[in-house]
Coordinates of C-alpha atoms in Angstrom, one line a residue:
M1093 CA 27.3 -6.5 -100.7
G1094 CA 28.6 -4.2 -98.2
G1095 CA 25.5 -2.4 -96.3
E1096 CA 24.7 1.3 -95.1
I1097 CA 24.3 1.6 -91.6
S1098 CA 22.5 5.2 -90.2
I1099 CA 22.3 5.7 -85.8
L1100 CA 19.6 8.3 -85.3
N1101 CA 20.2 9.7 -81.2
V1102 CA 20.3 6.2 -79.4
N1103 CA 20.5 6.7 -76.6
K1104 CA 20.9 3.4 -73.8
F1105 CA 20.5 3.1 -70.7
F1106 CA 21.1 -0.1 -67.9
G1107 CA 18.6 1.4 -65.3
D1108 CA 19.5 4.8 -64.3
F1109 CA 22.7 4.6 -65.7
Q1110 CA 22.9 6.1 -69.1
V1111 CA 25.6 4.7 -71.7
L1112 CA 25.1 5.6 -75.0
K1113 CA 24.4 9.5 -75.6
N1114 CA 22.6 11.1 -78.1
V1115 CA 24.6 8.5 -80.8
S1116 CA 24.9 9.4 -84.1
L1117 CA 26.9 8.5 -86.6
E1118 CA 26.8 6.8 -90.6
I1119 CA 28.6 4.2 -91.7
R1120 CA 29.0 4.1 -95.8
K1121 CA 28.6 0.8 -97.6
G1122 CA 32.0 -1.0 -97.7
E1123 CA 34.0 1.0 -95.0
F1124 CA 36.1 -0.3 -92.5
F1125 CA 35.3 1.6 -89.8
S1126 CA 36.4 1.9 -86.0
I1127 CA 34.8 2.6 -83.1
L1128 CA 37.9 3.5 -80.5
G1129 CA 37.7 4.8 -77.4
P1130 CA 38.5 3.7 -73.3
S1131 CA 36.9 0.6 -71.5
G1132 CA 33.9 1.8 -70.6
C1133 CA 33.1 4.6 -72.8
G1134 CA 29.5 2.8 -74.7
K1135 CA 32.1 1.6 -77.8
T1136 CA 30.8 -2.5 -77.0
T1137 CA 26.9 -1.7 -76.0
L1138 CA 26.7 0.3 -79.3
L1139 CA 27.7 -2.5 -81.9
R1140 CA 25.1 -4.9 -79.9
V1141 CA 22.5 -2.4 -80.7
I1142 CA 23.7 -3.2 -84.1
A1143 CA 23.6 -6.7 -83.7
G1144 CA 20.5 -6.9 -82.1
F1145 CA 21.6 -8.2 -78.4
E1146 CA 20.6 -5.0 -76.7
D1147 CA 17.1 -2.4 -77.3
V1148 CA 17.6 1.1 -77.0
Q1149 CA 15.0 3.8 -74.9
E1150 CA 15.7 6.3 -78.1
G1151 CA 16.8 6.3 -81.7
D1152 CA 16.7 4.0 -84.6
V1153 CA 19.1 2.1 -86.7
L1154 CA 19.3 1.7 -89.9
L1155 CA 20.5 -0.8 -92.7
D1156 CA 20.6 0.7 -96.5
G1157 CA 17.9 3.4 -94.5
E1158 CA 15.5 0.5 -93.6
S1159 CA 15.0 0.5 -89.7
I1160 CA 16.1 -3.1 -88.2
L1161 CA 15.3 -2.2 -84.6
H1162 CA 12.1 -4.6 -84.5
L1163 CA 14.3 -7.2 -86.4
P1164 CA 16.0 -9.7 -83.7
A1165 CA 19.7 -10.5 -84.1
N1166 CA 19.3 -14.1 -86.2
K1167 CA 17.0 -11.7 -88.5
R1168 CA 19.3 -9.7 -89.2
P1169 CA 21.5 -9.4 -92.3
V1170 CA 24.6 -8.9 -90.0
N1171 CA 27.6 -11.1 -87.6
I1172 CA 28.9 -10.4 -85.4
I1173 CA 32.0 -11.8 -84.2
F1174 CA 33.2 -11.4 -80.5
Q1175 CA 36.4 -11.2 -77.8
S1176 CA 36.1 -15.1 -77.8
Y1177 CA 36.0 -17.1 -80.5
A1178 CA 33.4 -18.7 -79.9
L1179 CA 34.4 -22.1 -81.0
F1180 CA 32.4 -25.6 -81.7
P1181 CA 34.9 -27.4 -79.6
H1182 CA 33.6 -31.1 -80.4
L1183 CA 33.5 -29.5 -84.4
T1184 CA 36.4 -29.1 -87.0
V1185 CA 37.8 -26.5 -88.1
F1186 CA 35.3 -27.7 -91.8
E1187 CA 32.6 -28.5 -89.9
N1188 CA 32.6 -24.9 -87.5
I1189 CA 32.4 -22.5 -90.7
A1190 CA 29.4 -25.2 -92.3
F1191 CA 27.7 -24.9 -89.2
P1192 CA 25.0 -22.1 -89.9
L1193 CA 25.1 -22.9 -94.0
R1194 CA 23.3 -26.4 -92.2
L1195 CA 21.5 -24.2 -89.9
K1196 CA 20.3 -22.8 -93.7
K1197 CA 19.2 -26.2 -95.1
F1198 CA 22.2 -25.7 -97.5
T1199 CA 22.7 -28.7 -99.4
E1200 CA 26.6 -31.1 -99.0
S1201 CA 27.6 -29.5 -102.5
E1202 CA 26.9 -25.9 -101.4
I1203 CA 28.4 -26.2 -98.1
K1204 CA 31.5 -27.5 -100.1
E1205 CA 31.9 -25.0 -101.8
R1206 CA 31.7 -21.9 -100.0
V1207 CA 32.8 -23.5 -96.5
G1208 CA 36.2 -23.9 -99.4
N1209 CA 36.6 -20.8 -100.9
L1210 CA 36.2 -19.7 -97.4
L1211 CA 39.1 -22.0 -96.7
N1212 CA 41.2 -20.9 -98.9
L1213 CA 40.0 -16.7 -98.4
I1214 CA 41.8 -17.4 -94.9
R1215 CA 44.5 -19.7 -95.9
M1216 CA 43.6 -22.7 -93.6
E1217 CA 42.6 -25.0 -96.7
E1218 CA 45.1 -27.4 -94.8
H1219 CA 44.0 -27.3 -91.4
A1220 CA 40.4 -28.0 -92.7
F1221 CA 39.4 -31.5 -91.0
K1222 CA 41.5 -30.1 -87.2
Y1223 CA 40.2 -29.7 -83.3
P1224 CA 40.1 -25.6 -82.3
S1225 CA 42.2 -27.6 -79.6
Q1226 CA 44.9 -28.2 -82.0
L1227 CA 45.0 -24.5 -83.3
S1228 CA 46.4 -21.6 -83.0
G1229 CA 45.0 -18.2 -81.2
G1230 CA 45.2 -16.6 -84.5
Q1231 CA 44.4 -19.4 -86.9
K1232 CA 40.8 -19.7 -84.0
Q1233 CA 40.2 -16.5 -84.7
R1234 CA 40.2 -16.8 -88.4
V1235 CA 38.4 -19.2 -88.0
A1236 CA 35.8 -17.9 -86.3
I1237 CA 36.2 -14.8 -89.3
A1238 CA 35.0 -17.5 -91.6
R1239 CA 32.2 -18.6 -90.4
A1240 CA 31.1 -15.3 -89.3
L1241 CA 31.3 -14.8 -93.5
A1242 CA 29.2 -17.6 -94.2
N1243 CA 26.2 -16.4 -94.1
E1244 CA 27.1 -13.5 -96.6
P1245 CA 26.4 -10.7 -94.0
R1246 CA 26.1 -7.3 -95.6
V1247 CA 27.8 -6.3 -92.4
L1248 CA 30.6 -8.1 -90.2
L1249 CA 30.9 -6.3 -86.8
L1250 CA 33.9 -6.8 -84.6
D1251 CA 34.4 -7.1 -80.5
E1252 CA 37.9 -6.2 -80.3
P1253 CA 38.6 -9.1 -82.2
L1254 CA 42.3 -9.6 -81.8
S1255 CA 42.3 -8.2 -77.8
A1256 CA 43.3 -12.2 -76.7
L1257 CA 46.3 -12.5 -78.8
D1258 CA 49.7 -11.3 -78.6
A1259 CA 51.3 -7.9 -79.4
K1260 CA 53.6 -9.2 -82.7
L1261 CA 50.6 -11.5 -83.4
R1262 CA 47.6 -8.8 -83.7
Q1263 CA 49.5 -6.9 -86.1
E1264 CA 50.1 -9.5 -88.5
L1265 CA 46.2 -10.9 -88.4
L1266 CA 45.1 -7.4 -88.2
I1267 CA 46.7 -7.1 -91.9
E1268 CA 45.8 -9.7 -93.3
L1269 CA 41.8 -8.8 -91.9
D1270 CA 42.0 -4.8 -94.0
N1271 CA 43.2 -7.4 -96.8
L1272 CA 40.2 -9.6 -96.0
H1273 CA 38.0 -6.5 -96.3
D1274 CA 39.2 -6.2 -99.6
K1275 CA 38.5 -9.0 -100.5
V1276 CA 35.2 -9.6 -99.6
G1277 CA 33.6 -5.4 -100.0
I1278 CA 31.4 -5.6 -97.2
T1279 CA 30.9 -2.9 -94.6
F1280 CA 33.9 -3.8 -90.9
V1281 CA 32.3 -2.4 -88.5
Y1282 CA 35.5 -2.7 -85.5
V1283 CA 35.5 -1.7 -82.0
T1284 CA 38.8 -1.1 -80.2
H1285 CA 40.1 0.6 -77.2
D1286 CA 43.9 0.1 -79.3
Q1287 CA 44.2 3.7 -81.2
T1288 CA 47.5 1.6 -83.2
E1289 CA 44.4 -0.4 -84.8
A1290 CA 42.4 1.7 -85.3
I1291 CA 44.1 4.2 -86.8
S1292 CA 46.5 1.8 -88.9
V1293 CA 43.4 0.2 -91.2
S1294 CA 40.4 2.8 -90.8
D1295 CA 38.8 4.2 -93.7
R1296 CA 37.4 5.9 -91.1
V1297 CA 37.0 5.9 -86.7
A1298 CA 34.7 7.3 -84.7
L1299 CA 36.5 8.4 -81.3
M1300 CA 33.8 8.0 -78.5
N1301 CA 34.4 8.6 -74.6
D1302 CA 31.2 8.6 -71.8
G1303 CA 28.5 7.5 -74.1
K1304 CA 29.1 10.4 -76.2
I1305 CA 30.8 11.0 -80.0
I1306 CA 33.8 12.7 -79.3
Q1307 CA 34.7 12.8 -82.9
I1308 CA 34.9 11.5 -86.5
G1309 CA 37.2 11.5 -88.8
T1310 CA 39.6 9.4 -91.2
P1311 CA 42.8 8.2 -89.3
Y1312 CA 44.7 11.0 -90.4
E1313 CA 42.5 13.7 -89.4
I1314 CA 41.6 12.4 -85.8
Y1315 CA 45.7 12.2 -85.2
E1316 CA 46.6 15.5 -86.4
S1317 CA 43.2 17.7 -86.2
P1318 CA 42.0 16.4 -82.6
V1319 CA 38.9 18.7 -81.5
N1320 CA 39.5 18.8 -77.6
V1321 CA 42.4 17.4 -75.3
F1322 CA 41.0 14.6 -74.7
A1323 CA 40.8 13.7 -78.9
A1324 CA 45.0 14.7 -78.5
T1325 CA 46.0 12.8 -75.5
F1326 CA 44.1 9.2 -76.3
I1327 CA 45.2 9.1 -79.3
G1328 CA 49.0 9.2 -80.0
E1329 CA 50.6 11.5 -77.6
T1330 CA 51.3 14.5 -77.7
N1331 CA 52.9 17.9 -74.9
L1332 CA 49.2 20.3 -73.9
M1333 CA 50.1 23.9 -73.1
K1334 CA 48.4 26.6 -71.9
V1335 CA 49.0 29.1 -73.1
D1336 CA 48.0 33.0 -73.1
V1337 CA 47.8 35.3 -76.8
L1338 CA 49.7 38.2 -76.5
E1339 CA 49.1 39.5 -80.4
V1340 CA 47.1 37.7 -83.8
E1341 CA 48.5 38.0 -87.2
E1342 CA 47.0 36.7 -90.0
E1343 CA 48.1 33.0 -89.8
Y1344 CA 49.3 32.6 -86.7
Y1345 CA 48.8 34.2 -83.1
V1346 CA 51.8 35.1 -80.7
V1347 CA 52.0 33.9 -77.5
E1348 CA 52.8 32.2 -74.1
A1349 CA 53.7 29.3 -72.3
P1350 CA 54.1 29.3 -68.3
G1351 CA 57.8 26.9 -68.6
V1352 CA 58.0 27.5 -72.6
G1353 CA 58.3 30.8 -73.2
V1354 CA 56.9 32.9 -76.3
F1355 CA 56.4 31.2 -79.2
R1356 CA 54.0 30.8 -82.2
C1357 CA 51.4 28.5 -83.3
Y1358 CA 48.4 27.5 -86.3
K1359 CA 45.6 30.2 -85.6
D1360 CA 43.0 27.3 -86.4
K1361 CA 40.7 28.2 -84.0
E1362 CA 39.5 31.9 -83.1
A1363 CA 40.7 34.3 -80.7
K1364 CA 42.2 36.6 -79.6
A1365 CA 45.0 39.1 -77.2
G1366 CA 44.2 38.0 -74.1
N1367 CA 42.4 34.2 -74.4
R1368 CA 43.8 31.6 -72.5
L1369 CA 44.3 28.5 -75.1
I1370 CA 45.3 24.8 -75.3
L1371 CA 47.7 23.7 -77.4
T1372 CA 48.2 20.6 -79.0
L1373 CA 51.9 19.4 -80.1
R1374 CA 53.3 15.7 -81.1
P1375 CA 56.1 14.6 -80.1
E1376 CA 57.3 13.7 -83.9
K1377 CA 57.1 16.8 -84.9
I1378 CA 59.4 18.2 -83.1
R1379 CA 63.2 18.8 -83.8
I1380 CA 66.3 17.7 -80.5
S1381 CA 69.9 18.8 -81.7
K1382 CA 72.8 19.7 -79.9
Q1383 CA 73.0 22.8 -82.4
K1384 CA 70.4 25.3 -82.2
P1385 CA 69.3 25.2 -85.4
M1386 CA 68.7 29.0 -87.6
I1387 CA 65.9 28.1 -90.0
F1388 CA 63.0 27.4 -86.7
E1389 CA 61.1 30.2 -85.0
N1390 CA 60.3 28.5 -81.9
V1391 CA 63.3 27.6 -80.7
F1392 CA 63.7 26.2 -76.7
H1393 CA 67.3 24.9 -75.0
G1394 CA 67.2 21.9 -72.8
I1395 CA 68.8 20.1 -71.2
I1396 CA 67.2 15.8 -71.3
E1397 CA 65.5 14.5 -68.9
E1398 CA 65.3 11.2 -69.5
E1399 CA 65.7 9.3 -72.5
I1400 CA 63.6 5.4 -73.9
Y1401 CA 65.0 4.0 -76.7
M1402 CA 62.9 2.2 -79.0
G1403 CA 65.4 0.4 -81.7
Y1404 CA 63.2 2.7 -84.4
Q1405 CA 63.7 5.9 -81.7
T1406 CA 64.2 7.1 -79.1
K1407 CA 62.1 9.6 -77.5
Y1408 CA 63.9 12.3 -74.6
F1409 CA 62.4 14.2 -71.7
V1410 CA 63.5 18.1 -72.0
R1411 CA 63.4 19.9 -69.5
L1412 CA 62.6 23.2 -70.8
D1413 CA 64.8 26.6 -69.3
E1414 CA 61.8 27.1 -67.7
G1415 CA 60.5 24.7 -66.8
Y1416 CA 58.0 22.3 -69.1
I1417 CA 59.2 19.3 -69.7
M1418 CA 58.8 18.4 -74.2
K1419 CA 58.3 14.8 -74.8
V1420 CA 60.4 14.6 -78.6
Y1421 CA 60.2 11.7 -80.2
K1422 CA 64.2 11.1 -82.8
Q1423 CA 63.4 8.9 -85.4
H1424 CA 66.2 6.9 -86.3
V1425 CA 66.9 7.0 -89.5
R1426 CA 70.9 5.7 -90.3
Y1427 CA 73.3 3.5 -88.2
L1428 CA 75.5 5.8 -86.7
L1429 CA 75.6 8.3 -89.6
D1430 CA 72.7 10.1 -87.9
E1431 CA 73.3 13.2 -86.0
P1432 CA 75.4 12.7 -83.3
I1433 CA 74.0 10.3 -80.1
L1434 CA 71.4 12.5 -77.8
H1435 CA 72.5 11.0 -74.4
W1436 CA 71.4 12.4 -70.6
K1437 CA 72.0 15.3 -69.4
D1438 CA 72.9 16.7 -72.9
E1439 CA 72.2 20.0 -73.5
V1440 CA 70.4 20.5 -76.7
Y1441 CA 67.6 22.9 -78.5
V1442 CA 64.0 21.7 -79.6
S1443 CA 62.8 23.4 -82.1
W1444 CA 59.2 23.2 -84.1
D1445 CA 57.5 24.7 -86.7
P1446 CA 54.3 27.1 -85.9
N1447 CA 51.9 25.4 -88.2
D1448 CA 53.1 21.6 -86.1
S1449 CA 50.8 22.6 -82.5
F1450 CA 46.6 23.4 -83.0
I1451 CA 44.6 24.5 -80.7
V1452 CA 42.7 22.3 -78.7
E1453 CA 40.5 24.5 -77.1
V1454 CA 39.6 27.9 -76.4
L1455 CA 39.7 28.4 -72.2
T1456 CA 38.9 32.1 -72.5
S1457 CA 37.0 34.4 -74.5

């Protein structure tokens, strides 16, 4: 049912400004694929190129192995959902979904059956004869999705479809969208600047910046093994440290970081003694306690400079004795039965496993 998309060395200019720079990627049949990046990075332009709303100066776009660049937007077996719902205000929910079917001269019985199936799919049978003005934002977006699916496209393109909704509703609709994808089985290409959206539902993610693809991988790979500083800092929060390699061991480097001290990090990129590296260490990988731990090598003393309680976890900003301010997340497991509660100005120890700090850049070789 779903289509396989190949983007081959695509370059796109608006005047003298190059918005897509030699972009290549493969989107597999039936995949939920997200294109993630900051505003202005070119992700929406890439989506519009696939949809046929933008041409390209160089490169090609293939659907199931055949170029579709010569096809106008209305002839491509893809549909796109924009940030705005774009529903017809004078048509009912039923008629909004039926609109593309009427354009294609489907019979009334065919329209009734297909729209009925789609209304059932989005759980809005009881709203069939309401008008868009009578619907909530989440309901409008579900109708927009159903209308896009009415033509049974091989690929559904979604351009930040949940951005107009509040945070809680966004999460609920994101789960619905993921379930919908599993049911219909077509290829979803989802564009967003929201890292949480991208990594929570996608099979794979392409991270973009400045018109280029920075990294492609599963959400786990993108989060746990970022390829550079941008990837490490754009997705989630992290502690970045510039370090000098003191010793090279079989699996680890012994490094020294200004403001931190000497510790071990995982040897995931080649370097030698004297090299300077940039490391990433996620805040949730770090342990924090009032007692000095005995089981970790990387242990440092500090004082809590700030605490931010978030219900399910607390964020701590710990100033180490050497001066570095380290972000640490502590998950709350059992109310009042965790370790002693930590507060502002408490003296604490932070520690982490050497396998949890990764090299994102080698600055000198």
